[in-house]
Short mmCIF file of C-alpha atoms in Angstrom, two decimals:
data_model
loop_
_atom_site.label_atom_id
_atom_site.label_comp_id
_atom_site.label_asym_id
_atom_site.label_seq_id
_atom_site.Cartn_x
_atom_site.Cartn_y
_atom_site.Cartn_z
CA MET V 1 -80.90 -59.40 117.13
CA SER V 2 -82.05 -55.93 116.10
CA GLN V 3 -82.07 -52.97 118.44
CA PRO V 4 -85.44 -51.57 119.58
CA GLU V 5 -86.63 -48.46 117.74
CA LEU V 6 -85.24 -45.22 119.16
CA GLU V 7 -87.87 -42.96 120.78
CA ALA V 8 -88.02 -39.29 119.83
CA THR V 9 -87.05 -38.27 123.39
CA ASP V 10 -83.98 -40.52 123.35
CA ARG V 11 -83.04 -39.15 119.94
CA LYS V 12 -83.33 -35.61 121.37
CA ILE V 13 -81.10 -36.56 124.33
CA LEU V 14 -78.49 -37.96 121.93
CA GLU V 15 -78.65 -34.80 119.82
CA LEU V 16 -78.18 -32.58 122.88
CA LEU V 17 -75.28 -34.65 124.23
CA ALA V 18 -73.61 -34.72 120.82
CA GLY V 19 -73.64 -30.91 120.90
CA ASP V 20 -72.49 -30.69 124.53
CA GLY V 21 -71.31 -33.89 126.18
CA ARG V 22 -71.07 -32.11 129.52
CA MET V 23 -74.72 -31.02 129.58
CA SER V 24 -76.18 -31.70 133.03
CA PHE V 25 -79.08 -34.06 133.61
CA THR V 26 -81.04 -31.04 134.89
CA ASP V 27 -80.48 -29.12 131.64
CA LEU V 28 -81.27 -32.22 129.58
CA GLY V 29 -84.50 -32.53 131.55
CA LYS V 30 -85.46 -28.91 130.88
CA SER V 31 -84.83 -29.40 127.16
CA THR V 32 -86.83 -32.63 126.94
CA GLY V 33 -89.58 -32.04 129.50
CA LEU V 34 -88.39 -34.91 131.70
CA SER V 35 -87.37 -34.99 135.35
CA THR V 36 -83.69 -35.12 136.19
CA SER V 37 -83.97 -38.73 137.40
CA ALA V 38 -85.86 -39.80 134.24
CA VAL V 39 -83.15 -38.26 132.06
CA HIS V 40 -80.46 -39.96 134.13
CA GLN V 41 -82.17 -43.35 133.63
CA ARG V 42 -82.53 -42.76 129.88
CA VAL V 43 -78.88 -41.73 129.49
CA LYS V 44 -77.72 -44.82 131.42
CA ARG V 45 -79.94 -47.00 129.18
CA LEU V 46 -78.51 -45.33 126.04
CA GLU V 47 -75.00 -46.03 127.34
CA GLN V 48 -75.88 -49.68 128.09
CA ARG V 49 -77.36 -50.11 124.59
CA GLY V 50 -74.11 -48.81 123.10
CA LEU V 51 -75.65 -45.70 121.56
CA ILE V 52 -73.42 -43.49 123.71
CA LEU V 53 -69.87 -44.77 123.35
CA GLY V 54 -68.16 -42.14 125.47
CA TYR V 55 -67.72 -38.45 126.17
CA GLY V 56 -64.84 -36.33 124.94
CA ALA V 57 -63.40 -32.88 124.64
CA THR V 58 -63.30 -30.90 121.40
CA ILE V 59 -59.71 -29.77 120.92
CA ASP V 60 -58.54 -26.58 119.21
CA HIS V 61 -55.73 -28.17 117.22
CA GLU V 62 -54.45 -24.83 115.97
CA GLN V 63 -53.77 -23.65 119.54
CA LEU V 64 -52.21 -27.04 120.21
CA GLY V 65 -49.69 -26.34 117.43
CA LEU V 66 -51.23 -28.71 114.86
CA PRO V 67 -53.02 -26.37 112.45
CA LEU V 68 -52.60 -28.50 109.31
CA THR V 69 -55.23 -31.19 108.76
CA ALA V 70 -54.99 -33.58 105.83
CA PHE V 71 -56.66 -36.70 104.53
CA ILE V 72 -54.33 -39.41 103.25
CA SER V 73 -55.84 -42.11 101.06
CA ILE V 74 -53.76 -45.28 101.04
CA ARG V 75 -53.72 -48.43 98.99
CA PRO V 76 -51.35 -51.37 99.11
CA ILE V 77 -48.49 -51.48 96.65
CA ASP V 78 -48.87 -55.28 96.57
CA PRO V 79 -52.59 -56.19 96.87
CA SER V 80 -51.70 -59.84 97.53
CA GLN V 81 -50.18 -58.88 100.91
CA PRO V 82 -52.30 -59.09 104.13
CA ASP V 83 -54.69 -56.19 104.75
CA ASP V 84 -53.01 -55.05 107.97
CA SER V 85 -52.40 -51.35 107.34
CA PRO V 86 -54.38 -50.16 110.40
CA GLU V 87 -52.22 -52.31 112.69
CA ARG V 88 -49.00 -51.21 110.99
CA LEU V 89 -49.98 -47.54 111.35
CA ARG V 90 -51.49 -47.67 114.86
CA GLY V 91 -48.36 -46.28 116.54
CA ILE V 92 -48.15 -43.14 114.38
CA GLY V 93 -49.50 -40.43 116.66
CA GLU V 94 -50.36 -37.89 113.98
CA ILE V 95 -53.09 -40.19 112.64
CA GLU V 96 -56.35 -39.13 114.28
CA SER V 97 -58.72 -41.47 112.42
CA CYS V 98 -58.52 -44.43 110.06
CA TRP V 99 -61.51 -45.45 107.93
CA SER V 100 -61.81 -48.53 105.71
CA VAL V 101 -63.42 -47.35 102.47
CA ALA V 102 -64.82 -48.67 99.21
CA GLY V 103 -63.27 -47.42 95.99
CA ASP V 104 -59.76 -47.18 94.61
CA GLU V 105 -58.15 -46.74 98.03
CA SER V 106 -58.29 -49.15 100.96
CA TYR V 107 -58.24 -46.66 103.83
CA ILE V 108 -58.48 -42.92 104.45
CA LEU V 109 -56.45 -41.44 107.29
CA LYS V 110 -57.22 -38.11 108.97
CA VAL V 111 -53.99 -36.56 110.19
CA ARG V 112 -52.94 -33.40 112.01
CA VAL V 113 -49.46 -31.87 111.82
CA ALA V 114 -47.73 -28.55 112.47
CA ALA V 115 -46.41 -27.73 108.99
CA PRO V 116 -46.14 -28.98 105.39
CA THR V 117 -42.66 -30.36 106.07
CA ASP V 118 -44.13 -32.43 108.91
CA LEU V 119 -46.77 -33.76 106.51
CA GLU V 120 -44.04 -34.70 104.03
CA ASP V 121 -42.20 -36.60 106.78
CA LEU V 122 -45.42 -38.28 107.90
CA LEU V 123 -46.20 -39.43 104.35
CA ALA V 124 -42.78 -41.06 104.11
CA ARG V 125 -43.33 -42.85 107.43
CA VAL V 126 -46.83 -44.04 106.40
CA ARG V 127 -45.53 -45.38 103.08
CA ALA V 128 -42.64 -47.20 104.74
CA ALA V 129 -44.62 -48.61 107.68
CA ALA V 130 -47.54 -49.99 105.65
CA ASN V 131 -45.98 -50.52 102.19
CA VAL V 132 -48.67 -48.38 100.56
CA SER V 133 -49.06 -45.66 97.97
CA THR V 134 -50.72 -42.45 99.11
CA ARG V 135 -52.89 -39.65 97.78
CA THR V 136 -53.18 -36.58 100.00
CA THR V 137 -55.78 -33.84 100.35
CA ILE V 138 -54.91 -30.83 102.52
CA VAL V 139 -57.75 -29.11 104.39
CA LEU V 140 -57.89 -25.36 103.74
CA SER V 141 -60.64 -24.60 106.27
CA THR V 142 -63.28 -26.41 108.30
CA PRO V 143 -66.66 -24.65 108.23
CA TYR V 144 -68.04 -27.40 110.52
CA GLU V 145 -66.96 -30.75 111.90
CA ASN V 146 -68.39 -33.57 114.04
CA ARG V 147 -71.99 -32.45 113.55
CA SER V 148 -74.69 -34.55 115.11
CA VAL V 149 -76.72 -36.51 112.58
CA VAL V 150 -79.23 -37.83 115.12
#
């Protein structure tokens, strides 16, 4: 069953909430020309439809002591083994995201660590836990991240 088409006003609400998940219903109403109660109803409907999955905080990882971000591409050493890398790696806290991808690699992991030596240790743990080979890209800077594409 396909989802109903998204109205321009709902799209605007999603865009505003993606930029500031704590925006009040009153401020959403001012930005969309709707009453506070109408915005509240629309947001609840967007949540029920699964378009809004949750609300979160944007963390300054550098201040948290995790200034080094890297992407680790993994692929199984033995392709005949079960494709269970996400489960095998789930308990490794430095892994922020895990994406299944098409191409030479099976998954790409986004990780955050304090220093290059911590990344080296993490790579060894990832290889051992999932029996994979890795290719790593270190992030030098992040001009923007988590932009809304609504």
